[in-house]
Short mmCIF file of C-alpha atoms in Angstrom, two decimals:
data_model
loop_
_atom_site.label_atom_id
_atom_site.label_comp_id
_atom_site.label_asym_id
_atom_site.label_seq_id
_atom_site.Cartn_x
_atom_site.Cartn_y
_atom_site.Cartn_z
CA UNK P 14 -28.55 29.41 -134.02
CA UNK P 15 -31.08 27.49 -131.27
CA UNK P 16 -33.92 29.00 -133.59
CA UNK P 17 -32.41 27.66 -136.66
CA UNK P 18 -32.57 24.23 -134.90
CA UNK P 19 -36.29 24.07 -133.77
CA UNK P 20 -36.91 25.48 -137.36
CA UNK P 21 -35.54 21.89 -138.18
CA UNK P 22 -37.41 20.25 -135.35
CA UNK P 23 -40.76 21.02 -136.75
CA UNK P 24 -40.11 20.46 -139.56
CA UNK P 25 -38.91 16.67 -139.15
CA UNK P 26 -41.99 16.83 -136.50
CA UNK P 27 -44.58 17.93 -138.16
CA UNK P 28 -43.53 16.45 -142.02
CA UNK P 29 -45.77 16.81 -144.72
CA UNK P 30 -48.45 18.39 -142.94
CA UNK P 31 -49.56 21.21 -144.52
CA UNK P 32 -49.75 23.76 -142.07
CA UNK P 33 -45.53 24.09 -141.47
CA UNK P 34 -45.20 24.94 -145.58
CA UNK P 35 -46.50 28.61 -144.29
CA UNK P 36 -43.39 29.08 -142.12
CA UNK P 37 -40.29 29.22 -144.35
CA UNK P 38 -38.50 30.61 -141.84
CA UNK P 39 -40.46 30.53 -138.41
CA UNK P 40 -41.65 27.50 -136.59
CA UNK P 41 -45.68 27.21 -135.37
CA UNK P 42 -47.18 28.26 -133.48
CA UNK P 43 -50.51 26.71 -132.14
CA UNK P 44 -52.92 28.33 -129.77
CA UNK P 45 -55.64 25.08 -129.66
CA UNK P 46 -54.92 23.17 -126.90
CA UNK P 47 -57.10 20.38 -128.43
CA UNK P 48 -55.53 20.99 -131.82
CA UNK P 49 -52.99 17.90 -133.91
CA UNK P 50 -50.51 20.52 -134.00
CA UNK P 51 -50.72 22.19 -131.07
CA UNK P 52 -48.83 18.21 -129.12
CA UNK P 53 -47.25 17.74 -132.78
CA UNK P 54 -45.31 21.13 -130.88
CA UNK P 55 -44.90 20.60 -127.49
CA UNK P 56 -42.67 17.11 -129.50
CA UNK P 57 -40.50 19.61 -131.34
CA UNK P 58 -39.70 21.92 -127.95
CA UNK P 59 -38.70 18.37 -126.65
CA UNK P 60 -36.54 17.97 -129.81
CA UNK P 61 -35.27 21.36 -129.79
CA UNK P 62 -34.22 21.44 -126.46
CA UNK P 63 -32.68 18.01 -126.57
CA UNK P 64 -30.71 19.30 -129.38
CA UNK P 65 -29.33 22.80 -128.14
CA UNK P 66 -28.09 20.92 -124.90
CA UNK P 67 -26.45 18.12 -126.51
CA UNK P 68 -25.05 20.33 -128.70
CA UNK P 69 -23.66 23.40 -125.94
CA UNK P 70 -22.02 20.19 -124.25
CA UNK P 71 -20.21 19.44 -126.63
CA UNK P 72 -18.71 22.42 -126.83
CA UNK P 73 -18.07 22.93 -123.58
CA UNK P 74 -16.67 19.54 -122.78
CA UNK P 75 -13.40 20.78 -125.01
CA UNK P 76 -14.14 24.35 -124.21
CA UNK P 77 -12.65 23.02 -120.41
CA UNK P 78 -10.10 21.82 -120.62
CA UNK P 79 -8.76 24.16 -123.69
CA UNK P 80 -8.93 27.23 -121.50
CA UNK P 81 -7.24 25.76 -119.14
CA UNK P 82 -3.74 25.65 -121.31
CA UNK P 83 -5.02 28.78 -123.69
CA UNK P 84 -5.88 30.56 -120.13
CA UNK P 85 -2.12 30.47 -118.35
CA UNK P 86 -0.35 30.64 -120.88
CA UNK P 87 -1.32 33.86 -122.07
CA UNK P 88 0.38 34.86 -118.76
CA UNK P 89 3.88 33.11 -120.25
CA UNK P 90 2.84 34.95 -123.52
CA UNK P 91 0.31 37.21 -123.94
CA UNK P 92 -2.89 38.20 -124.84
CA UNK P 93 -2.65 37.91 -128.46
CA UNK P 94 -2.78 34.79 -128.11
CA UNK P 95 -5.77 34.37 -125.91
CA UNK P 96 -7.86 36.14 -127.63
CA UNK P 97 -6.78 35.59 -131.13
CA UNK P 98 -7.74 31.23 -130.22
CA UNK P 99 -11.13 31.75 -128.94
CA UNK P 100 -11.93 34.12 -132.21
CA UNK P 101 -10.75 31.44 -135.12
CA UNK P 102 -13.13 28.78 -132.84
CA UNK P 103 -15.91 31.10 -133.60
CA UNK P 104 -14.92 31.85 -137.21
CA UNK P 105 -15.09 27.46 -138.41
CA UNK P 106 -18.43 27.62 -136.25
CA UNK P 107 -20.31 30.24 -138.87
CA UNK P 108 -18.73 29.39 -141.30
CA UNK P 109 -19.67 25.11 -141.25
CA UNK P 110 -23.36 26.81 -139.09
CA UNK P 111 -23.51 28.93 -143.00
CA UNK P 112 -22.61 25.50 -145.09
CA UNK P 113 -24.82 23.07 -142.45
CA UNK P 114 -28.07 25.66 -143.82
CA UNK P 115 -27.28 26.10 -147.72
CA UNK P 116 -26.99 21.94 -148.15
CA UNK P 117 -29.95 22.00 -145.13
CA UNK P 118 -27.49 19.49 -143.98
CA UNK P 119 -28.21 16.73 -140.96
CA UNK P 120 -28.53 18.53 -137.66
CA UNK P 121 -25.36 15.77 -136.15
CA UNK P 122 -22.98 18.72 -138.16
CA UNK P 123 -23.37 20.84 -136.13
CA UNK P 124 -21.96 18.57 -133.19
CA UNK P 125 -18.49 19.34 -135.31
CA UNK P 126 -18.84 22.68 -135.50
CA UNK P 127 -19.70 23.69 -131.96
CA UNK P 128 -17.14 21.00 -130.57
CA UNK P 129 -14.27 22.67 -132.98
CA UNK P 130 -15.45 25.98 -131.53
CA UNK P 131 -15.34 24.73 -127.98
CA UNK P 132 -11.87 23.48 -128.25
CA UNK P 133 -10.73 26.64 -129.41
CA UNK P 134 -11.79 28.50 -126.13
CA UNK P 135 -15.75 29.23 -127.61
CA UNK P 136 -17.34 32.31 -125.90
CA UNK P 137 -16.19 31.15 -122.89
CA UNK P 138 -12.25 31.62 -124.25
CA UNK P 139 -13.02 34.92 -125.68
CA UNK P 140 -14.79 36.33 -122.53
CA UNK P 141 -11.23 35.24 -120.65
CA UNK P 142 -9.42 37.13 -122.92
CA UNK P 143 -10.93 40.25 -122.73
CA UNK P 144 -11.20 39.58 -118.00
CA UNK P 145 -7.90 39.04 -118.63
CA UNK P 146 -7.01 42.69 -120.31
CA UNK P 147 -8.97 43.80 -117.95
CA UNK P 148 -7.21 43.54 -115.20
CA UNK P 149 -3.94 44.22 -116.97
CA UNK P 150 -4.68 47.10 -117.00
CA UNK P 151 -6.85 48.47 -114.57
CA UNK P 152 -5.86 49.02 -110.88
CA UNK P 153 -6.73 46.41 -108.20
CA UNK P 154 -9.41 48.78 -106.16
CA UNK P 155 -12.93 50.39 -106.86
CA UNK P 156 -12.10 50.58 -110.67
CA UNK P 157 -11.26 47.36 -111.41
CA UNK P 158 -14.89 46.34 -110.00
CA UNK P 159 -16.80 48.58 -112.32
CA UNK P 160 -14.16 48.85 -115.33
CA UNK P 161 -15.67 44.93 -115.55
CA UNK P 162 -19.01 45.76 -114.91
CA UNK P 163 -18.21 48.30 -118.14
CA UNK P 164 -16.74 45.51 -120.01
CA UNK P 165 -20.07 43.09 -119.54
CA UNK P 166 -22.60 45.99 -119.81
CA UNK P 167 -20.49 46.66 -123.49
CA UNK P 168 -21.10 42.56 -124.23
CA UNK P 169 -24.22 42.23 -123.33
CA UNK P 170 -24.57 45.54 -125.85
CA UNK P 171 -23.22 44.13 -128.32
CA UNK P 172 -25.21 40.88 -128.32
CA UNK P 173 -27.75 42.36 -127.93
CA UNK P 174 -27.84 44.39 -130.77
CA UNK P 175 -26.37 41.64 -133.59
CA UNK P 176 -29.60 39.41 -131.88
CA UNK P 177 -32.28 41.79 -132.65
CA UNK P 178 -30.11 43.26 -136.00
CA UNK P 179 -30.21 39.31 -137.07
CA UNK P 180 -33.91 38.99 -136.27
CA UNK P 181 -34.74 41.24 -138.39
CA UNK P 182 -32.00 39.41 -140.72
CA UNK P 183 -33.63 36.40 -140.49
CA UNK P 184 -36.99 37.66 -141.08
CA UNK P 185 -36.65 38.97 -143.53
CA UNK P 186 -33.28 36.80 -146.13
CA UNK P 187 -33.42 32.93 -143.59
CA UNK P 188 -30.79 31.56 -141.64
CA UNK P 189 -28.07 31.43 -143.90
CA UNK P 190 -26.50 35.19 -144.69
CA UNK P 191 -27.10 35.79 -141.26
CA UNK P 192 -24.38 32.92 -140.76
CA UNK P 193 -21.94 34.07 -143.69
CA UNK P 194 -21.96 37.89 -142.22
CA UNK P 195 -21.45 36.46 -138.71
CA UNK P 196 -17.95 34.55 -140.39
CA UNK P 197 -17.32 37.43 -142.05
CA UNK P 198 -17.54 40.16 -138.69
CA UNK P 199 -15.76 37.82 -137.26
CA UNK P 200 -12.82 37.35 -139.41
CA UNK P 201 -12.31 41.43 -140.17
CA UNK P 202 -11.91 40.84 -135.46
CA UNK P 203 -9.01 37.65 -135.92
CA UNK P 204 -7.17 40.57 -138.19
CA UNK P 205 -7.63 44.59 -136.05
CA UNK P 206 -6.35 41.87 -133.00
CA UNK P 207 -3.63 41.00 -135.21
CA UNK P 208 -2.67 44.13 -136.21
CA UNK P 209 -3.94 46.71 -133.35
CA UNK P 210 -3.81 44.96 -129.69
CA UNK P 211 -1.08 45.46 -127.69
CA UNK P 212 0.69 41.96 -125.60
CA UNK P 213 2.30 42.39 -122.47
CA UNK P 214 3.75 39.96 -121.36
CA UNK P 215 4.67 40.15 -117.17
CA UNK P 216 7.12 39.39 -114.47
CA UNK P 217 7.46 37.05 -111.68
CA UNK P 218 7.28 39.15 -108.54
CA UNK P 219 11.17 39.18 -108.50
CA UNK P 220 11.67 40.93 -111.60
CA UNK P 221 11.85 37.87 -114.45
CA UNK P 222 10.23 37.21 -117.38
CA UNK P 223 7.77 33.98 -116.20
CA UNK P 224 9.34 30.42 -117.55
CA UNK P 225 7.53 29.90 -121.31
CA UNK P 226 5.94 26.30 -119.38
CA UNK P 227 3.13 25.15 -120.23
CA UNK P 228 3.39 23.23 -117.36
CA UNK P 229 4.27 26.13 -115.17
CA UNK P 230 0.91 27.64 -116.58
CA UNK P 231 -0.87 25.15 -114.61
CA UNK P 232 0.66 25.28 -111.69
CA UNK P 233 0.07 28.90 -111.29
CA UNK P 234 -3.59 27.81 -111.52
CA UNK P 235 -3.79 25.30 -108.63
CA UNK P 236 -1.07 27.01 -106.00
CA UNK P 237 -4.51 30.04 -106.56
CA UNK P 238 -7.12 27.61 -105.07
CA UNK P 239 -4.86 24.86 -102.55
CA UNK P 240 -1.36 27.84 -101.33
CA UNK P 241 -1.83 30.67 -99.30
CA UNK P 242 -3.44 30.40 -95.75
CA UNK P 243 -6.84 29.21 -94.99
CA UNK P 244 -8.60 32.81 -95.21
CA UNK P 245 -7.28 33.31 -98.54
CA UNK P 246 -7.89 29.72 -99.51
CA UNK P 247 -11.54 29.94 -98.65
CA UNK P 248 -12.28 33.23 -99.83
CA UNK P 249 -11.02 32.42 -103.20
CA UNK P 250 -13.26 28.38 -103.12
CA UNK P 251 -16.40 30.86 -102.36
CA UNK P 252 -15.55 32.95 -104.66
CA UNK P 253 -15.19 30.38 -107.13
CA UNK P 254 -18.62 28.28 -106.05
CA UNK P 255 -20.75 32.20 -106.42
CA UNK P 256 -19.22 32.27 -109.69
CA UNK P 257 -20.50 28.64 -110.95
CA UNK P 258 -24.19 28.59 -109.33
CA UNK P 259 -24.03 32.76 -111.09
CA UNK P 260 -23.31 31.23 -113.96
CA UNK P 261 -25.33 28.06 -113.88
CA UNK P 262 -28.83 30.43 -115.11
CA UNK P 263 -26.68 32.74 -117.71
CA UNK P 264 -26.20 29.66 -118.60
CA UNK P 265 -28.93 28.04 -119.12
CA UNK P 266 -31.19 31.18 -120.14
CA UNK P 267 -30.29 31.53 -123.83
CA UNK P 268 -31.85 28.42 -125.20
CA UNK P 269 -34.87 28.18 -122.86
CA UNK P 270 -35.75 31.06 -123.57
CA UNK P 271 -36.19 31.13 -127.12
CA UNK P 272 -38.67 28.17 -126.98
CA UNK P 273 -40.42 30.09 -124.49
CA UNK P 274 -41.37 33.24 -125.86
CA UNK P 275 -41.40 30.78 -129.17
CA UNK P 276 -44.42 29.17 -128.26
CA UNK P 277 -47.79 29.40 -126.69
CA UNK P 278 -49.21 31.96 -124.80
CA UNK P 279 -46.32 35.08 -126.88
CA UNK P 280 -45.63 33.34 -130.19
CA UNK P 281 -42.99 35.30 -130.92
CA UNK P 282 -40.91 36.12 -134.64
CA UNK P 283 -37.30 36.15 -134.12
CA UNK P 284 -38.13 40.24 -134.34
CA UNK P 285 -39.90 40.28 -131.79
CA UNK P 286 -37.43 38.61 -129.61
CA UNK P 287 -34.40 40.63 -130.91
CA UNK P 288 -36.00 43.87 -130.01
CA UNK P 289 -37.66 42.55 -126.46
CA UNK P 290 -34.01 41.25 -126.08
CA UNK P 291 -32.35 44.65 -127.40
CA UNK P 292 -34.95 46.81 -124.92
CA UNK P 293 -34.05 44.58 -121.74
CA UNK P 294 -30.24 44.58 -122.25
CA UNK P 295 -29.67 48.19 -122.85
CA UNK P 296 -32.03 49.21 -119.90
CA UNK P 297 -30.23 46.39 -117.66
CA UNK P 298 -26.91 47.79 -119.26
CA UNK P 299 -27.27 51.27 -118.91
CA UNK P 300 -29.39 51.95 -115.78
CA UNK P 301 -27.70 49.21 -113.88
CA UNK P 302 -24.68 50.42 -114.75
CA UNK P 303 -25.49 53.89 -113.45
CA UNK P 304 -27.01 51.81 -110.21
CA UNK P 305 -23.31 49.82 -109.89
CA UNK P 306 -21.68 53.43 -109.97
CA UNK P 307 -23.88 55.18 -107.65
CA UNK P 308 -23.43 51.56 -105.15
CA UNK P 309 -19.93 51.62 -104.91
CA UNK P 310 -19.94 54.26 -103.00
CA UNK P 311 -21.36 52.28 -100.15
CA UNK P 312 -20.97 49.14 -100.80
CA UNK P 313 -18.12 45.56 -101.46
CA UNK P 314 -18.25 43.71 -104.58
CA UNK P 315 -19.85 41.27 -101.80
CA UNK P 316 -23.16 42.64 -101.42
CA UNK P 317 -23.78 44.21 -104.85
CA UNK P 318 -23.38 40.63 -105.81
CA UNK P 319 -25.54 39.57 -102.73
CA UNK P 320 -28.15 42.48 -104.64
CA UNK P 321 -27.04 41.59 -107.88
CA UNK P 322 -28.73 37.81 -107.17
CA UNK P 323 -32.12 38.63 -105.27
CA UNK P 324 -32.76 41.19 -108.34
CA UNK P 325 -32.56 37.67 -110.51
CA UNK P 326 -34.68 35.48 -108.33
CA UNK P 327 -37.34 38.11 -108.26
CA UNK P 328 -37.19 38.61 -112.02
CA UNK P 329 -37.15 34.85 -112.01
CA UNK P 330 -40.48 34.92 -110.29
CA UNK P 331 -42.03 36.86 -112.91
CA UNK P 332 -41.16 35.06 -115.91
CA UNK P 333 -42.40 31.85 -114.25
CA UNK P 334 -45.85 33.19 -113.79
CA UNK P 335 -45.65 35.50 -116.76
CA UNK P 336 -48.77 34.82 -119.13
CA UNK P 337 -48.85 38.46 -120.62
CA UNK P 338 -46.09 40.52 -122.01
CA UNK P 339 -45.65 43.03 -119.99
CA UNK P 340 -45.35 39.98 -117.28
CA UNK P 341 -42.00 39.82 -119.49
CA UNK P 342 -40.95 43.64 -119.66
CA UNK P 343 -41.83 43.76 -115.69
CA UNK P 344 -39.88 40.67 -115.09
CA UNK P 345 -36.90 41.11 -116.88
CA UNK P 346 -36.09 44.89 -117.12
CA UNK P 347 -37.79 45.62 -114.10
CA UNK P 348 -37.15 43.70 -111.54
CA UNK P 349 -33.97 42.02 -112.63
CA UNK P 350 -32.74 45.52 -112.93
CA UNK P 351 -28.82 44.38 -111.93
CA UNK P 352 -29.06 40.70 -112.04
CA UNK P 353 -26.22 40.85 -114.36
CA UNK P 354 -24.26 41.62 -110.72
CA UNK P 355 -23.37 38.44 -109.33
CA UNK P 356 -20.86 36.98 -112.03
CA UNK P 357 -18.59 40.75 -112.27
CA UNK P 358 -18.81 41.00 -109.04
CA UNK P 359 -17.19 37.65 -108.05
CA UNK P 360 -15.03 38.09 -111.43
CA UNK P 361 -13.96 41.21 -110.05
CA UNK P 362 -13.39 39.60 -106.04
CA UNK P 363 -11.36 36.51 -107.47
CA UNK P 364 -8.74 39.10 -109.29
CA UNK P 365 -7.90 41.90 -106.70
CA UNK P 366 -7.09 38.67 -104.45
CA UNK P 367 -3.89 37.52 -107.28
CA UNK P 368 -1.25 39.79 -108.32
CA UNK P 369 -0.80 40.94 -111.78
CA UNK P 370 1.16 37.92 -113.75
CA UNK P 371 -1.84 35.87 -112.28
CA UNK P 372 -4.47 36.70 -113.96
CA UNK P 373 -5.27 34.95 -116.94
CA UNK P 374 -5.13 32.01 -114.89
CA UNK P 375 -7.71 33.09 -112.21
CA UNK P 376 -10.03 33.60 -115.27
CA UNK P 377 -9.12 30.59 -117.02
CA UNK P 378 -10.01 28.86 -114.08
CA UNK P 379 -13.36 31.19 -114.12
CA UNK P 380 -13.35 30.06 -118.08
CA UNK P 381 -13.27 26.44 -116.73
CA UNK P 382 -16.32 26.75 -114.76
CA UNK P 383 -18.52 28.69 -116.93
CA UNK P 384 -17.90 26.42 -119.26
CA UNK P 385 -18.56 23.50 -116.72
CA UNK P 386 -21.47 25.02 -116.83
CA UNK P 387 -22.63 25.38 -119.77
CA UNK P 388 -23.06 21.69 -119.51
CA UNK P 389 -24.22 21.69 -115.95
CA UNK P 390 -27.28 24.04 -117.09
CA UNK P 391 -28.25 22.71 -120.20
CA UNK P 392 -28.75 19.38 -119.04
CA UNK P 393 -30.10 20.80 -116.51
CA UNK P 394 -32.27 23.19 -116.96
CA UNK P 395 -33.54 21.45 -120.88
CA UNK P 396 -34.69 18.39 -119.08
CA UNK P 397 -36.51 20.50 -116.31
CA UNK P 398 -37.81 22.18 -119.07
CA UNK P 399 -39.55 19.42 -121.11
CA UNK P 400 -40.37 17.30 -118.03
CA UNK P 401 -42.34 20.25 -117.61
CA UNK P 402 -43.79 21.86 -120.15
CA UNK P 403 -46.77 20.21 -120.78
CA UNK P 404 -47.74 21.46 -116.58
CA UNK P 405 -46.56 24.12 -116.12
CA UNK P 406 -44.04 26.27 -119.00
CA UNK P 407 -42.82 28.72 -116.14
CA UNK P 408 -41.31 26.06 -113.79
CA UNK P 409 -37.79 26.33 -115.54
CA UNK P 410 -37.60 29.84 -114.14
CA UNK P 411 -38.03 29.01 -110.68
CA UNK P 412 -35.45 26.74 -110.75
CA UNK P 413 -33.63 29.45 -111.96
CA UNK P 414 -35.25 31.95 -109.19
CA UNK P 415 -34.13 29.48 -106.35
CA UNK P 416 -30.10 28.51 -107.92
CA UNK P 417 -30.35 32.45 -107.56
CA UNK P 418 -30.55 32.47 -103.19
CA UNK P 419 -28.00 30.07 -103.29
CA UNK P 420 -25.73 32.45 -104.89
CA UNK P 421 -27.20 35.34 -102.24
CA UNK P 422 -25.93 32.98 -98.80
CA UNK P 423 -22.50 31.73 -100.42
CA UNK P 424 -21.58 35.69 -101.12
CA UNK P 425 -23.11 36.67 -97.73
CA UNK P 426 -20.51 34.73 -96.36
CA UNK P 427 -17.66 35.42 -98.55
CA UNK P 428 -18.68 39.61 -97.09
CA UNK P 429 -17.76 38.49 -93.61
CA UNK P 430 -14.55 36.20 -94.65
CA UNK P 431 -13.10 39.97 -96.89
CA UNK P 432 -14.14 41.24 -94.53
CA UNK P 433 -12.18 39.14 -91.71
CA UNK P 434 -9.16 39.17 -93.95
CA UNK P 435 -9.47 43.20 -94.52
CA UNK P 436 -9.19 43.63 -90.43
CA UNK P 437 -7.31 41.39 -90.54
CA UNK P 438 -4.02 43.56 -92.30
CA UNK P 439 -5.32 46.55 -90.93
CA UNK P 440 -3.49 45.09 -87.22
CA UNK P 441 -0.84 43.78 -89.37
CA UNK P 442 0.24 47.48 -90.54
CA UNK P 443 -0.72 48.75 -87.17
CA UNK P 444 1.87 46.04 -85.22
CA UNK P 445 4.65 46.62 -88.47
#
């Protein structure tokens, strides 16, 4: 969608300029700073950036509330419901996008498309569903950490391959048919979930099935962060903040990257962006998983979160000063090869702290945080990009690096508290 928004923004800004007529799919990319087209291009970037963060905010605003409900309630009625809600939202969004593109409707109609998606959970709801389902079927030791990492890697690889295919698709057919195809694939996914996904229900510690009360589901979330010992509450809150700052970078990156790649000095096409995204993701997710498997032998989840944050910060700094394509590849997937670790490690730490009948509640809280991050990141980072694009395009990536540094500090404190928690449990075992 971001590429189409930029294309429409450029079309609007350039108006009847004959140079825009040569770009039926792409937006123009002027490299001569004295050319009037270059300044119009800068204006188009700002307009597209504003639109993108507004759409993200509309979707995430609804998702904050919807994910609290569907996530906590899934512990009571099962996970199938949790999968189908965001899938239905995604289907509506893709179908509406196809309609907007086909009839070239006003861009404000995207508020309806993204709003409906967020109301049913959005991408955050789908991630919540997959994580809760994974936690249901893995033991709460190291295997859960690895499985959560593998799951995120599979999702990332799927998105990357889809991005590459979409790049070629857009290049050859325009924007309409990719949107229509995406809607059809989502519909197929829903059919598979309805007929083939098992949906177990959970029981309380006393062996009774959870009460089918939405209020009880919401209470399960608040009990996690406000109940238990001071030490356990501290771990939960630190994990939540670590996840928040890690998600800020993840949420704000894709739209900024699109604008960054499509303009000076790179001027990439959708096809080229898709190829880069695929190479970067495949290398990070395959070699990264292997590195994680080795690190598990000598490191805790929190320590891997620290290493991932520092790795990501290094990659962002390379992006900040990138002037050639090889610097982009050196940053991602090179230096940031394990930069994807902070979010799955925060998820793993928090998931291990709660029993099986609270997995939906814990992942619901994380989905809400992720949705809030999308709003915050869209506002903060897109505005940083707008204010600095004329002077230094890469300045926004410095802010990403700083955010990753904060994440690393939080993980350090969390690692200390988790060690203290384990020592306390060991002492209790010896006393008993």
